PDB file of C-alpha atoms in Angstrom:
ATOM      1  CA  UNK A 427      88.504  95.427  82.756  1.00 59.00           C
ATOM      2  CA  UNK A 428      86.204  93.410  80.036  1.00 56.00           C
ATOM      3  CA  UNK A 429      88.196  91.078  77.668  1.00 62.00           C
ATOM      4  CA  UNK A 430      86.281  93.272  74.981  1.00 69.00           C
ATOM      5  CA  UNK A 431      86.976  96.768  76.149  1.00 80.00           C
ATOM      6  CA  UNK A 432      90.020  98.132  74.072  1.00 83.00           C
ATOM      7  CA  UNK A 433      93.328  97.967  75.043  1.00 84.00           C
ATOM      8  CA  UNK A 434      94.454 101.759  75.162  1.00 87.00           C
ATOM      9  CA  UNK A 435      91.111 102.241  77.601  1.00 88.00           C
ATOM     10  CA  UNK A 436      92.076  99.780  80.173  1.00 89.00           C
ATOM     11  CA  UNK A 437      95.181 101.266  80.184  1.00 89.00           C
ATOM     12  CA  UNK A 438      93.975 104.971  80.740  1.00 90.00           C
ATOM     13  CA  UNK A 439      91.957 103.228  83.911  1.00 90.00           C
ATOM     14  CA  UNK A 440      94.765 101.573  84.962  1.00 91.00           C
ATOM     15  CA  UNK A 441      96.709 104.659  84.914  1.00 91.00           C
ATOM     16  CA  UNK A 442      93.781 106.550  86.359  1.00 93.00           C
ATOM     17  CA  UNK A 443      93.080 104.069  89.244  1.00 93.00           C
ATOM     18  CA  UNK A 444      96.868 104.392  90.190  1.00 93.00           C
ATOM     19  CA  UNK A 445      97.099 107.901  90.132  1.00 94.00           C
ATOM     20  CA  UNK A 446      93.979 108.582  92.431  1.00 94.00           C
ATOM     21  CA  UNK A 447      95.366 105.639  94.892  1.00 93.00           C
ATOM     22  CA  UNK A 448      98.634 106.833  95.049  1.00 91.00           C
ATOM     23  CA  UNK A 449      96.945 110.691  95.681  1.00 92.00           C
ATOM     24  CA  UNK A 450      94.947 109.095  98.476  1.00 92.00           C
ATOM     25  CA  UNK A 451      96.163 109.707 102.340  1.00 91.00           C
ATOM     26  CA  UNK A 452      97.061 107.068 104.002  1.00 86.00           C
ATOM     27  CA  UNK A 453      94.833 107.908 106.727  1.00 88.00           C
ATOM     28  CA  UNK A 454      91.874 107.472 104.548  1.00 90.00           C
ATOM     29  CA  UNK A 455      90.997 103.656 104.852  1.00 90.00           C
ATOM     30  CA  UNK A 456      87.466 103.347 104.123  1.00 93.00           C
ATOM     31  CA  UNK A 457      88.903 104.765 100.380  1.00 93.00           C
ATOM     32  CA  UNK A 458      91.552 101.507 100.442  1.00 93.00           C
ATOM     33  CA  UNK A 459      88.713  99.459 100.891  1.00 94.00           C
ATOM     34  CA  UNK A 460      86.788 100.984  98.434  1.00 94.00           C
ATOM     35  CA  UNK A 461      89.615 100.675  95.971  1.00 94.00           C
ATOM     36  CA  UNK A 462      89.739  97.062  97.016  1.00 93.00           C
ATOM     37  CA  UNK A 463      86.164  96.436  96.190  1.00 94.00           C
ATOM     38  CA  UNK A 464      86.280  98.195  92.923  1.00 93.00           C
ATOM     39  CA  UNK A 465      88.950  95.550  92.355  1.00 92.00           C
ATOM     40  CA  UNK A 466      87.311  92.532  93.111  1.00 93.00           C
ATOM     41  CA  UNK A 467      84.115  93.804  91.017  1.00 93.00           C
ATOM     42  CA  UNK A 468      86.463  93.928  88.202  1.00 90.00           C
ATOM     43  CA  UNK A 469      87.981  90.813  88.694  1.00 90.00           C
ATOM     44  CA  UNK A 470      84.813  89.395  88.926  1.00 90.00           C
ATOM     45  CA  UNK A 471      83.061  90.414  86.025  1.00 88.00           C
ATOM     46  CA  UNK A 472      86.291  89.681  83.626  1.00 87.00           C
ATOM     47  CA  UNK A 473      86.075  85.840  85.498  1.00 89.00           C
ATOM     48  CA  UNK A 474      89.448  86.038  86.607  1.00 88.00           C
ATOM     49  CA  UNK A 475      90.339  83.472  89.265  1.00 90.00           C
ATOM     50  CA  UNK A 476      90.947  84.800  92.644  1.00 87.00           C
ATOM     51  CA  UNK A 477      94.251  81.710  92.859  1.00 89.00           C
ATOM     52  CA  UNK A 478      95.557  83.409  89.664  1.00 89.00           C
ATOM     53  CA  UNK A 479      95.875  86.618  90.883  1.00 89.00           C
ATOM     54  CA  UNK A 480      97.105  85.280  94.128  1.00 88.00           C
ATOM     55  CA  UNK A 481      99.859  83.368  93.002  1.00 88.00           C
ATOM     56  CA  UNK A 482     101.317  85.913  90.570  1.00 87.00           C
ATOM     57  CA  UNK A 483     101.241  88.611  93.382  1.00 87.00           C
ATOM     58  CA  UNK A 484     104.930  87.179  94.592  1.00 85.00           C
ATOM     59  CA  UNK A 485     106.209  89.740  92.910  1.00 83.00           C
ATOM     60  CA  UNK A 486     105.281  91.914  95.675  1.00 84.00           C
ATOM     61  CA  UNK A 487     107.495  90.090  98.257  1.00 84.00           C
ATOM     62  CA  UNK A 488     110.218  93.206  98.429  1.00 82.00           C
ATOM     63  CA  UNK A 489     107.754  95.478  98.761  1.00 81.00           C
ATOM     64  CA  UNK A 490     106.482  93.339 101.593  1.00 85.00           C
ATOM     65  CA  UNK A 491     109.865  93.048 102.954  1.00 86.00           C
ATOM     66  CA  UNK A 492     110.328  95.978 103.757  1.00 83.00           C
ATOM     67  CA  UNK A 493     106.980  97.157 104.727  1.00 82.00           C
ATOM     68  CA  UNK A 494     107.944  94.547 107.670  1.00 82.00           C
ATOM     69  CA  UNK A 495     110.693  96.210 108.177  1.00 82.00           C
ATOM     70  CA  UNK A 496     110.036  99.891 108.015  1.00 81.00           C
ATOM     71  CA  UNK A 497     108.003  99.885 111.937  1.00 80.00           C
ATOM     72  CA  UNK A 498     111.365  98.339 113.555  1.00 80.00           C
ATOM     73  CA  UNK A 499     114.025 101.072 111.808  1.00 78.00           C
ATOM     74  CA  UNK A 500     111.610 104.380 111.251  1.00 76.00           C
ATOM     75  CA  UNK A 501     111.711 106.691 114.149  1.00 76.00           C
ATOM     76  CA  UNK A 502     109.149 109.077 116.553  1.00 74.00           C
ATOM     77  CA  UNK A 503     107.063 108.291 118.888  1.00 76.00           C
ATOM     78  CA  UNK A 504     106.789 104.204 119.980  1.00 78.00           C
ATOM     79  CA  UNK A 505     103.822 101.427 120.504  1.00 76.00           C
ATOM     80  CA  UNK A 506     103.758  98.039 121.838  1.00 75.00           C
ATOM     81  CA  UNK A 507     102.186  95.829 119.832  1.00 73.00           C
ATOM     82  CA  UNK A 508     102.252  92.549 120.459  1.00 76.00           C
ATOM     83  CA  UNK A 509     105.209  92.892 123.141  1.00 73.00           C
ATOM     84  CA  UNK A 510     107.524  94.823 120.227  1.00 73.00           C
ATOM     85  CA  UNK A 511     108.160  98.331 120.244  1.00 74.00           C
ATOM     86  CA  UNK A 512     107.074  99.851 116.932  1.00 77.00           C
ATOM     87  CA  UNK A 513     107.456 102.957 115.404  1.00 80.00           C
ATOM     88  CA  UNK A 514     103.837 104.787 114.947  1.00 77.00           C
ATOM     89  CA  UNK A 515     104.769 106.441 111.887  1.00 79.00           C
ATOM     90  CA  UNK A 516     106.767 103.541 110.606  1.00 81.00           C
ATOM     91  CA  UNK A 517     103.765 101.391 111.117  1.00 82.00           C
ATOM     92  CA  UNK A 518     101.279 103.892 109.150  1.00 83.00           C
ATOM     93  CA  UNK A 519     104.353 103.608 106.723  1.00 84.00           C
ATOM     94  CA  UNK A 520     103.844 100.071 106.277  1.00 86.00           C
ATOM     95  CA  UNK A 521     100.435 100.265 105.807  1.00 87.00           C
ATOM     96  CA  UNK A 522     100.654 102.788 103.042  1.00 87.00           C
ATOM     97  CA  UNK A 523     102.904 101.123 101.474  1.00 87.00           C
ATOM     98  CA  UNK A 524     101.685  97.433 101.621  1.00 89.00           C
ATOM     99  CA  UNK A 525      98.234  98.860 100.551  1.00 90.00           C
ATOM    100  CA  UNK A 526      98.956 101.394  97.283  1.00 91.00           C
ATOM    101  CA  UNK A 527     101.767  98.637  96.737  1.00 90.00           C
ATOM    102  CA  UNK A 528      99.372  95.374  96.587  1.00 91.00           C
ATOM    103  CA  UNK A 529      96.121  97.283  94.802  1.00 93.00           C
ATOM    104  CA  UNK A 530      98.833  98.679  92.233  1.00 91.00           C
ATOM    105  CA  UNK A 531      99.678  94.968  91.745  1.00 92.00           C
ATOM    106  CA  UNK A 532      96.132  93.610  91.531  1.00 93.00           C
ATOM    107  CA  UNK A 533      94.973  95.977  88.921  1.00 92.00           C
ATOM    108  CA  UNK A 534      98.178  95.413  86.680  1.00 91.00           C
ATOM    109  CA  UNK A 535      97.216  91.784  87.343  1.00 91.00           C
ATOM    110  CA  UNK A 536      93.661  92.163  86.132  1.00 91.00           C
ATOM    111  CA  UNK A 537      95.128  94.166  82.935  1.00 90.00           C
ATOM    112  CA  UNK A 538      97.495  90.997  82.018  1.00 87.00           C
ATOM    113  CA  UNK A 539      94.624  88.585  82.371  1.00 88.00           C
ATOM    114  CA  UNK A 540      92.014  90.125  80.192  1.00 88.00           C
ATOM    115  CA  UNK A 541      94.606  91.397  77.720  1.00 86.00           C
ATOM    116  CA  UNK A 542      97.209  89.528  75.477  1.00 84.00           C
ATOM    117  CA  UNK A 543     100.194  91.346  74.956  1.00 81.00           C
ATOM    118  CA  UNK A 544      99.724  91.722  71.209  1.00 80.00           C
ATOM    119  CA  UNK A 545      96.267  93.682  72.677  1.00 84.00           C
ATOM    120  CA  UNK A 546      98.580  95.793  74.432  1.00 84.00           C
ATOM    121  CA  UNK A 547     100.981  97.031  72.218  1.00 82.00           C
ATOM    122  CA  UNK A 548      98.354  98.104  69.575  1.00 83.00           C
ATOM    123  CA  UNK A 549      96.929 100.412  72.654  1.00 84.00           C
ATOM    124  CA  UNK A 550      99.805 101.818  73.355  1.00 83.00           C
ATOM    125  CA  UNK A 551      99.972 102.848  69.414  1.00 82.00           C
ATOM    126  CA  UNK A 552      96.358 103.704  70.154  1.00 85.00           C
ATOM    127  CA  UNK A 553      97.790 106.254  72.567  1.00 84.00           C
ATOM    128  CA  UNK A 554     100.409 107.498  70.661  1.00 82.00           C
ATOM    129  CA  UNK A 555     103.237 106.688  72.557  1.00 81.00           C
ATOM    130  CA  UNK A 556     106.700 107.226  71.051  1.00 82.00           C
ATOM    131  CA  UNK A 557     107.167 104.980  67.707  1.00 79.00           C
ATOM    132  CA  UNK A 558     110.895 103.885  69.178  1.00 78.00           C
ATOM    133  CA  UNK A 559     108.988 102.682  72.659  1.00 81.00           C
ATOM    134  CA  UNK A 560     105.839 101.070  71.409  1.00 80.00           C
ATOM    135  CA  UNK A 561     108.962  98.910  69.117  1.00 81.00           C
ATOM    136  CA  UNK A 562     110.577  97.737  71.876  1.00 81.00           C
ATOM    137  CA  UNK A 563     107.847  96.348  73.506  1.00 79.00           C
ATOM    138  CA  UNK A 564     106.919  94.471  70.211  1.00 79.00           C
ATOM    139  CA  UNK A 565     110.482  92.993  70.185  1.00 81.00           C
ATOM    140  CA  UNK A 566     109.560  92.083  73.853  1.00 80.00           C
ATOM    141  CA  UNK A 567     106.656  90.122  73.126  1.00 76.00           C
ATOM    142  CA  UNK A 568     107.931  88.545  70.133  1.00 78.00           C
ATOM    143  CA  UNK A 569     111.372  87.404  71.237  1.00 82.00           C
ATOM    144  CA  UNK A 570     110.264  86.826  74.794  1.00 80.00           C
ATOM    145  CA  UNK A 571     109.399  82.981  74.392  1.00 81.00           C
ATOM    146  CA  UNK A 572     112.857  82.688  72.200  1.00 85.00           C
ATOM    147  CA  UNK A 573     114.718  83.357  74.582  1.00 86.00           C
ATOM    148  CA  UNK A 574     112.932  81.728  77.464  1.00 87.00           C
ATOM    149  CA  UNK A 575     113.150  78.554  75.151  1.00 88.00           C
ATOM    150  CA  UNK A 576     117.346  79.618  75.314  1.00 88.00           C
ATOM    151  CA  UNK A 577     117.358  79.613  79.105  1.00 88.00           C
ATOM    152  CA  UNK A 578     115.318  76.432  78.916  1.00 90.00           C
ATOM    153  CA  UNK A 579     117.771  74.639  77.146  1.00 90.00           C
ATOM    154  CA  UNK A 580     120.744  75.483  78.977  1.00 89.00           C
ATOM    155  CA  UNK A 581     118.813  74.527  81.951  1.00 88.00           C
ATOM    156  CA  UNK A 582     118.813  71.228  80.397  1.00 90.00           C
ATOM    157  CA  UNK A 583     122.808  71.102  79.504  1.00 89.00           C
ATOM    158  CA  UNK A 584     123.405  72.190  82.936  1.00 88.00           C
ATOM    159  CA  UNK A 585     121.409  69.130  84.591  1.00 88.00           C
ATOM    160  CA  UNK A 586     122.775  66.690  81.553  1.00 90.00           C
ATOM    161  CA  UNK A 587     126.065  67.739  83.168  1.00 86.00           C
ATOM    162  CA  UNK A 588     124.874  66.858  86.805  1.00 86.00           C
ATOM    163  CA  UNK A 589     124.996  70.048  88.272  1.00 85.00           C
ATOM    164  CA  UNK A 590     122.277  71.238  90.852  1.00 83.00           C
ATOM    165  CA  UNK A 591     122.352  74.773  92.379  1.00 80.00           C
ATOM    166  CA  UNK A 592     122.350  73.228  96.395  1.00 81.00           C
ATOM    167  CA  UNK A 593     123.922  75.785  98.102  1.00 81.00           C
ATOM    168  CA  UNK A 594     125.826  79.605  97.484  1.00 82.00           C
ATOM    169  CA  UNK A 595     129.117  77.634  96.128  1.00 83.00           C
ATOM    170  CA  UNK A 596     126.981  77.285  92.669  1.00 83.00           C
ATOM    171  CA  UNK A 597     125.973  81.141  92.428  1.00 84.00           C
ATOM    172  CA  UNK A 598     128.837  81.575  90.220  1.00 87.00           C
ATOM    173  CA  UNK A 599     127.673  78.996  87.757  1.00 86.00           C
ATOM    174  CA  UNK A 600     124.150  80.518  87.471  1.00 86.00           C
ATOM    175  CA  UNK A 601     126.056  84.153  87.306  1.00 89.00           C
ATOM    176  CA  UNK A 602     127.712  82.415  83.949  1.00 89.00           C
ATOM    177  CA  UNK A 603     124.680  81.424  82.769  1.00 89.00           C
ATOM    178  CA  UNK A 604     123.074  84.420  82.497  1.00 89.00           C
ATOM    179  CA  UNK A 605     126.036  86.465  81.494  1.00 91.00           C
ATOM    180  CA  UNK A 606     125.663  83.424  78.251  1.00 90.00           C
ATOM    181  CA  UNK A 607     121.951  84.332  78.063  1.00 89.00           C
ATOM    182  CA  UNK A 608     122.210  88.309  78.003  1.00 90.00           C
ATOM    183  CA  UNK A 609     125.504  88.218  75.105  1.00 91.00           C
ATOM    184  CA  UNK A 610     123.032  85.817  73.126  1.00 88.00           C
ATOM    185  CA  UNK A 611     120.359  87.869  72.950  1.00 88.00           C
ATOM    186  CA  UNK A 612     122.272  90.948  72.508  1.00 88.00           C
ATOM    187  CA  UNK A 613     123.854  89.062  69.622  1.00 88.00           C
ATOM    188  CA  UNK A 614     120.557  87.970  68.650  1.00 87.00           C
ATOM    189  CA  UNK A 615     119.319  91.081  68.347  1.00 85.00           C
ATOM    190  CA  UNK A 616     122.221  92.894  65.970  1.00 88.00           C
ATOM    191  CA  UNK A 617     121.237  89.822  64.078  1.00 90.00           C
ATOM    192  CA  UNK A 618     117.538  91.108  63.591  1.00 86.00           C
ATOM    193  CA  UNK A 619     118.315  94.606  63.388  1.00 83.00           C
ATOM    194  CA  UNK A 620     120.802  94.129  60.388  1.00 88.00           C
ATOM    195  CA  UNK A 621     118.367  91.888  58.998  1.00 88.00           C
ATOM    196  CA  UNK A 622     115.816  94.714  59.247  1.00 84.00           C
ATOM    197  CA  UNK A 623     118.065  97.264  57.695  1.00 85.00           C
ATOM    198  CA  UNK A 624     119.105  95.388  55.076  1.00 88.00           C
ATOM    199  CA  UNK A 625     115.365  94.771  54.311  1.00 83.00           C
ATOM    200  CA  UNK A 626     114.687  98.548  53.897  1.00 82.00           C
ATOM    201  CA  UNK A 627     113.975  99.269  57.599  1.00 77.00           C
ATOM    202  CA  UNK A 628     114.613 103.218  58.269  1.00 74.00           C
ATOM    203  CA  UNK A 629     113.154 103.212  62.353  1.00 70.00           C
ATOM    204  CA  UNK A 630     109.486 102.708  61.503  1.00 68.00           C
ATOM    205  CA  UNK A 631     107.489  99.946  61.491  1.00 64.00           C
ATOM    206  CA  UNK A 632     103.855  99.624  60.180  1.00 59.00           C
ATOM    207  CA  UNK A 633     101.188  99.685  63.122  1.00 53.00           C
ATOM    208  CA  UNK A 634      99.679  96.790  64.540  1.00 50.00           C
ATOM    209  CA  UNK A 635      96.163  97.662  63.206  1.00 52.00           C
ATOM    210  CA  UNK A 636      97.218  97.308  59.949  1.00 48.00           C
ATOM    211  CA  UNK A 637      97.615 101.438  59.134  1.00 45.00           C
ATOM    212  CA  UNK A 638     101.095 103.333  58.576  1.00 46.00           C
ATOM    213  CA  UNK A 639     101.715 105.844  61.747  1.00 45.00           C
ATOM    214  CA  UNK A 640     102.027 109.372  60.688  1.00 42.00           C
TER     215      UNK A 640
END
């Protein structure tokens, strides 16, 4: 994924790449590590750092959860490994889940670091995606820093108050918090839509590149 191949084609190879991985057996590893190496040529050639991609892949930590899991709980025949008793088909679970799970991952990664999001909401009006979708997405990518900038500062009131989440006990503080943050943007955003209407908006919106969407 170039930094100077459009935006709507990286995302028809990202949705490409995903489809073929997820059709692929699980049985078939020399295609996982094919998939793998595809990967890394990308990466490579768009100079994205191997440590940014590896921190950001956290996200994956459920999915690795219970991957872990699944060889303990799934049933059928059993193996030792390692002195446990694991379940054969749990463990080829795991491993088809861990692997379509992380490559699925690295190739959204390598999307995010060779395109802005501005990038990628004119390819999605590239691909003609529903007017009312491609919308929100704007509003996401606009308003997104606003109201990190919100949570940021009651971050701040909550320390200038000397609190410090230590332990469960201040879960219902935090719970607060966001319940604060969600009604403000919701509020936030009536604010902006009236504004919009009252500006002449009618549930279009010219397109990113500049031309009126028929």
């Amino acid at each position: 994924m170039s930094r100077g191949v459009p935006a709507h084609l990286k995302v028809l190879a990202l949705v490409g790449f995903m489809l073929v991985v997820v059709a692929t057996p699980r049985e078939w590893f020399a295609a996982y590590a094919i998939f793998l190496m595809v990967l890394v040529a990308v990466g490579v050639a768009a100079r994205v750092r191997p440590g940014w991609v590896l921190k950001r892949m956290v996200v994956e930590t459920p999915f690795v959860v219970f991957a872990v899991l699944m060889p303990f709980i799934a049933q059928g025949p059993r193996v030792d490994v390692l002195g446990l008793s694991l379940s054969e088909s749990g463990l080829l679970s795991a491993w088809g889940l861990l692997a379509k799970g992380t490559l699925g991952v690295i190739a959204g990664l390598l999307l995010a670091a060779t395109t802005t999001p501005q990038e990628l909401v004119r390819g999605l009006e590239r691909l003609r995606l529903p007017q009312q979708l491609v919308q929100i997405m704007a509003f996401m990518v606009r308003y997104l820093e606003v109201v990190t900038d919100e949570m940021r500062r009651m971050a701040v009131a909550r320390a200038s108050r000397g609190f410090v989440a230590r332990n469960p006990r201040h879960w219902p503080v935090l719970a607060r918090s966001v319940g604060a943050l969600f009604i403000r943007s919701f509020e936030r955003g009536e604010r902006v839509h009236l504004a919009m209407v009252s500006r002449g908006y009618t549930g279009r919106m010219p397109s990113m590149d500049g031309v009126e969407r028929g």
